[in-house]
Amino acid sequence: MDATQGFKQTIERWLYPELAKIAPHHRARALEKARAESFDFLEVACILAAIVTVTYLTRYSLKDAGVVDRLSAALANFVVALPQLLLFAGPFFVRRTRRGLRLFLDDQRRA
């Protein structure tokens, strides 16, 4: 196992404590199934609110700027917005996956 794979597994174990209850050979399938779970209303509403908030926080105005200035400002804006989206919307993607893992565990118990 390389360092990247080990780091990924450490992050997954930290974000998804439910994985400890799933056999190692079933974890990849469980995560895949959990990530395919649809978002609930709260998650969709909060992700949309996060997008609106980040858009508001990262807006810029270049009235009399050239094409190069606009492109460089847009690139800088993207670099600033990406971590903000991760911070504001990311928890709701984690929430959906955790919910999906709990459903996977419930299915395993019933079977």
XYZ file of C-alpha atoms in Angstrom:
111
model
C 0.000 0.000 0.000
C 1.407 3.367 -0.986
C 1.303 6.532 1.139
C -1.588 8.039 -0.825
C -3.786 4.989 -0.252
C -2.914 4.966 3.451
C -3.762 8.672 3.757
C -7.069 8.118 1.942
C -8.010 5.260 4.273
C -7.108 7.327 7.334
C -9.303 10.203 6.166
C -12.165 7.808 5.354
C -11.940 6.206 8.810
C -11.978 9.658 10.419
C -14.907 10.963 8.331
C -16.915 7.738 8.398
C -16.632 5.946 11.764
C -19.304 3.525 10.513
C -16.621 1.874 8.351
C -15.148 0.220 11.452
C -18.300 -1.924 11.647
C -17.949 -3.098 8.039
C -15.621 -5.911 6.994
C -12.551 -4.584 5.125
C -13.399 -6.482 1.941
C -16.886 -4.884 1.868
C -15.823 -1.288 2.572
C -15.277 -0.181 -1.033
C -18.690 -1.503 -2.068
C -20.304 0.038 1.022
C -18.797 3.459 0.271
C -19.832 3.222 -3.370
C -23.386 2.345 -2.395
C -23.491 5.047 0.309
C -22.280 7.734 -2.091
C -24.995 6.726 -4.554
C -27.630 7.522 -1.925
C -29.767 10.504 -2.900
C -29.573 13.759 -0.965
C -32.380 14.627 1.422
C -34.093 18.030 1.465
C -31.885 19.496 4.201
C -28.689 18.510 2.403
C -29.849 19.975 -0.915
C -31.002 23.212 0.741
C -27.740 23.615 2.640
C -25.569 22.864 -0.410
C -27.507 25.474 -2.392
C -27.087 27.956 0.469
C -23.348 27.198 0.516
C -23.089 27.853 -3.226
C -24.966 31.150 -2.891
C -22.805 32.191 0.076
C -19.523 31.368 -1.662
C -20.702 33.133 -4.804
C -21.485 36.215 -2.748
C -18.160 36.071 -0.893
C -16.062 35.659 -4.022
C -17.721 38.073 -6.409
C -15.541 40.630 -8.095
C -16.042 43.624 -10.332
C -13.922 44.428 -13.384
C -15.822 47.051 -15.334
C -13.143 48.312 -17.707
C -10.765 45.362 -17.649
C -9.358 43.482 -20.597
C -9.790 39.812 -21.384
C -6.541 38.793 -19.687
C -7.457 40.680 -16.522
C -10.882 39.041 -16.457
C -9.417 35.560 -16.981
C -6.779 36.017 -14.289
C -9.404 37.367 -11.861
C -11.694 34.421 -12.635
C -8.840 31.951 -12.018
C -7.921 33.639 -8.746
C -11.601 33.625 -7.794
C -11.795 29.880 -8.470
C -8.728 29.235 -6.291
C -10.360 31.187 -3.454
C -13.834 29.679 -3.911
C -12.824 26.012 -3.990
C -11.721 25.766 -0.329
C -14.769 27.757 0.725
C -17.077 25.343 -1.083
C -15.266 22.447 0.538
C -15.726 24.061 3.943
C -19.383 25.087 3.524
C -20.828 22.291 1.347
C -18.482 19.397 2.162
C -20.103 18.450 5.481
C -23.393 17.765 3.718
C -21.734 15.326 1.318
C -20.197 13.597 4.348
C -23.616 13.562 6.028
C -25.182 11.863 3.008
C -22.441 9.222 2.904
C -22.730 8.534 6.635
C -26.484 8.103 6.234
C -25.854 5.726 3.328
C -23.380 3.715 5.406
C -25.916 3.403 8.220
C -28.473 2.117 5.698
C -25.873 -0.346 4.388
C -25.260 -1.586 7.931
C -29.007 -1.938 8.549
C -29.316 -3.984 5.340
C -26.422 -6.188 6.476
C -28.060 -6.811 9.858
C -31.382 -7.754 8.249
C -29.752 -10.164 5.816
